[in-house]
Structure formats: structure tokens, C-alpha cells
mmCIF file of C-alpha atoms in Angstrom:
data_model
loop_
_atom_site.group_PDB
_atom_site.id
_atom_site.type_symbol
_atom_site.label_atom_id
_atom_site.label_comp_id
_atom_site.label_asym_id
_atom_site.label_seq_id
_atom_site.Cartn_x
_atom_site.Cartn_y
_atom_site.Cartn_z
ATOM 1 C CA GLN C 65 -7.893 0.799 22.253
ATOM 2 C CA VAL C 66 -5.532 1.013 19.297
ATOM 3 C CA GLN C 67 -1.857 1.522 20.006
ATOM 4 C CA LEU C 68 1.084 2.275 17.740
ATOM 5 C CA VAL C 69 4.444 1.597 19.340
ATOM 6 C CA GLU C 70 7.690 2.718 17.723
ATOM 7 C CA SER C 71 11.102 1.228 18.358
ATOM 8 C CA GLY C 72 14.613 1.389 16.949
ATOM 9 C CA GLY C 73 15.544 5.004 17.479
ATOM 10 C CA GLY C 74 18.715 6.260 19.037
ATOM 11 C CA LEU C 75 22.020 7.942 18.359
ATOM 12 C CA VAL C 76 23.979 7.332 15.186
ATOM 13 C CA GLN C 77 26.870 9.038 13.459
ATOM 14 C CA ALA C 78 26.372 10.870 10.212
ATOM 15 C CA GLY C 79 26.446 8.393 7.373
ATOM 16 C CA GLY C 80 25.175 5.597 9.570
ATOM 17 C CA SER C 81 21.937 3.656 9.508
ATOM 18 C CA LEU C 82 18.937 2.973 11.698
ATOM 19 C CA ARG C 83 15.817 0.899 11.341
ATOM 20 C CA LEU C 84 12.592 2.090 12.889
ATOM 21 C CA SER C 85 9.660 -0.202 13.552
ATOM 22 C CA CYS C 86 6.062 0.591 14.361
ATOM 23 C CA ALA C 87 3.665 -2.102 15.479
ATOM 24 C CA ALA C 88 -0.063 -1.557 15.666
ATOM 25 C CA SER C 89 -2.103 -3.452 18.201
ATOM 26 C CA GLY C 90 -5.546 -3.479 19.697
ATOM 27 C CA SER C 91 -8.965 -3.907 18.186
ATOM 28 C CA ILE C 92 -8.325 -3.204 14.499
ATOM 29 C CA PHE C 93 -10.593 -4.172 11.661
ATOM 30 C CA SER C 94 -8.293 -3.085 8.873
ATOM 31 C CA ILE C 95 -5.341 -0.811 8.182
ATOM 32 C CA ASN C 96 -5.206 1.336 5.090
ATOM 33 C CA ASP C 97 -2.162 3.616 5.042
ATOM 34 C CA MET C 98 0.811 3.521 7.373
ATOM 35 C CA GLY C 99 3.606 6.021 7.390
ATOM 36 C CA TRP C 100 6.213 8.043 9.184
ATOM 37 C CA TYR C 101 6.360 11.698 10.081
ATOM 38 C CA ARG C 102 9.055 13.657 11.829
ATOM 39 C CA GLN C 103 9.318 16.864 13.752
ATOM 40 C CA ALA C 104 12.525 18.693 14.537
ATOM 41 C CA PRO C 105 12.771 21.419 17.184
ATOM 42 C CA GLU C 106 11.168 24.673 16.062
ATOM 43 C CA LYS C 107 9.857 23.031 12.897
ATOM 44 C CA GLN C 108 6.533 21.700 11.691
ATOM 45 C CA ARG C 109 5.761 18.019 11.553
ATOM 46 C CA GLU C 110 6.343 16.692 8.050
ATOM 47 C CA LEU C 111 5.687 13.513 6.140
ATOM 48 C CA VAL C 112 8.767 11.339 5.706
ATOM 49 C CA ALA C 113 7.419 8.223 4.032
ATOM 50 C CA ASN C 114 4.097 6.525 3.497
ATOM 51 C CA PHE C 115 3.056 3.012 2.528
ATOM 52 C CA THR C 116 -0.481 2.465 1.289
ATOM 53 C CA SER C 117 -2.551 -0.677 1.517
ATOM 54 C CA GLY C 118 -2.242 -0.976 -2.246
ATOM 55 C CA GLY C 119 1.514 -1.237 -2.044
ATOM 56 C CA SER C 120 2.515 2.206 -3.247
ATOM 57 C CA THR C 121 5.014 4.369 -1.408
ATOM 58 C CA ASN C 122 5.715 8.055 -1.116
ATOM 59 C CA TYR C 123 8.807 9.828 0.146
ATOM 60 C CA ALA C 124 9.808 13.318 1.020
ATOM 61 C CA ASP C 125 12.303 14.683 -1.476
ATOM 62 C CA SER C 126 14.856 15.168 1.269
ATOM 63 C CA VAL C 127 14.974 11.448 2.099
ATOM 64 C CA LYS C 128 14.308 9.861 -1.267
ATOM 65 C CA GLY C 129 17.029 7.400 -2.126
ATOM 66 C CA ARG C 130 18.209 7.151 1.471
ATOM 67 C CA PHE C 131 15.130 5.939 3.348
ATOM 68 C CA THR C 132 12.984 2.923 2.558
ATOM 69 C CA VAL C 133 9.546 2.220 3.987
ATOM 70 C CA SER C 134 8.200 -1.314 4.110
ATOM 71 C CA ARG C 135 5.248 -3.068 5.645
ATOM 72 C CA ASP C 136 4.353 -6.433 7.117
ATOM 73 C CA ASN C 137 0.588 -6.726 7.062
ATOM 74 C CA ALA C 138 0.520 -9.956 9.045
ATOM 75 C CA LYS C 139 2.350 -8.253 11.900
ATOM 76 C CA LYS C 140 0.556 -4.917 11.438
ATOM 77 C CA THR C 141 3.974 -3.324 11.351
ATOM 78 C CA VAL C 142 5.600 -0.645 9.237
ATOM 79 C CA TYR C 143 9.353 -0.160 9.006
ATOM 80 C CA LEU C 144 11.596 2.690 8.033
ATOM 81 C CA GLU C 145 15.109 1.816 6.915
ATOM 82 C CA MET C 146 17.264 4.901 7.197
ATOM 83 C CA THR C 147 20.693 4.984 5.607
ATOM 84 C CA SER C 148 23.229 7.712 4.923
ATOM 85 C CA LEU C 149 21.855 9.728 7.792
ATOM 86 C CA LYS C 150 22.633 13.419 7.718
ATOM 87 C CA PRO C 151 22.944 16.042 10.454
ATOM 88 C CA GLU C 152 19.637 17.526 9.290
ATOM 89 C CA ASP C 153 17.762 14.268 9.904
ATOM 90 C CA PRO C 154 17.595 14.383 13.723
ATOM 91 C CA ALA C 155 14.024 14.662 14.916
ATOM 92 C CA VAL C 156 11.270 12.888 16.740
ATOM 93 C CA TYR C 157 9.808 10.377 14.334
ATOM 94 C CA TYR C 158 6.124 9.547 14.608
ATOM 95 C CA CYS C 159 4.347 6.532 13.226
ATOM 96 C CA ASN C 160 0.909 7.122 11.750
ATOM 97 C CA ALA C 161 -1.797 4.766 10.561
ATOM 98 C CA ARG C 162 -5.105 5.288 8.852
ATOM 99 C CA LEU C 163 -7.243 2.412 10.036
ATOM 100 C CA ARG C 164 -10.701 1.201 10.792
ATOM 101 C CA VAL C 165 -11.903 -0.261 14.061
ATOM 102 C CA PRO C 166 -14.951 -2.476 14.596
ATOM 103 C CA LEU C 167 -18.358 -0.808 14.631
ATOM 104 C CA LEU C 168 -17.124 2.350 12.912
ATOM 105 C CA LYS C 169 -17.978 3.150 9.302
ATOM 106 C CA SER C 170 -15.139 5.580 8.686
ATOM 107 C CA ASP C 171 -11.367 5.479 9.072
ATOM 108 C CA ILE C 172 -9.527 7.024 11.971
ATOM 109 C CA SER C 173 -5.998 8.324 12.266
ATOM 110 C CA SER C 174 -3.797 6.860 14.971
ATOM 111 C CA TRP C 175 -0.409 8.132 16.112
ATOM 112 C CA GLY C 176 2.494 6.669 17.982
ATOM 113 C CA GLN C 177 4.142 8.526 20.830
ATOM 114 C CA GLY C 178 7.230 9.337 18.804
ATOM 115 C CA ILE C 179 10.801 8.104 18.906
ATOM 116 C CA GLN C 180 13.971 10.175 18.979
ATOM 117 C CA VAL C 181 16.571 9.925 16.245
ATOM 118 C CA THR C 182 19.817 11.767 16.899
ATOM 119 C CA VAL C 183 22.619 12.126 14.361
ATOM 120 C CA SER C 184 26.088 13.154 15.449
ATOM 121 C CA SER C 185 28.463 14.926 13.089
#
């Protein structure tokens, strides 16, 4: 089974920084896109940042310039560097990967369990 495990969340003051990590493990043939989503209470889950296998990145307008997504293919890990955190950033952050497993011809979407990020004012 494929697993995505997030780490690095916690409590930080406004203006502070956090680094989230997401490591994929299990029987994986290849990984295409990896990214981060977040969901705040009473709100829909939204894309935060994405890193494609081709090396391109995408960011939500609300985090552009403050967050940086990176990827270590050898470790099957995606990172999210978060700086200048704002009170509106608290949410559960979810790691997502579009990947292919052995014996399947199409990609599947895999999700982490989510990690809490709390920002104090």
C-alpha cells in the first residue's frame, strides 16, 4: 500500500516560519505531481502549492511569495517552506501525490492524513 506521511506542523506566531515534509512510501512505480492542499474549519479544501515531475510549480495567490514548494525525488518527498505566516493560514494541510503503482496503467491520487498548522496572533 502507498502511504504519504506529513510532518513538521505545529504552532507558530504570526510572522514565523514552518517547514512541512511529506514522504511517500510503499510500492510506487513513479510519481508525477506532488503538492499541498489545506482546509480550514468551515471552508473547502484548496490547493496551496504543487510541484510537477517536470519541475514546474504552482501557488495559490494567497501564499505566493511566502511559501515555497520543493521536491526530493530520490527520497520521494515534497516540502513546503512557509514563511511570514498570517492568522488566515491556520488549517489542516494535506499532502497529495499523483502516482503510478505496479501493474496499473493509469495514475492514482494518494492523500496524506493531514497535519495541523496553527498560527497565533
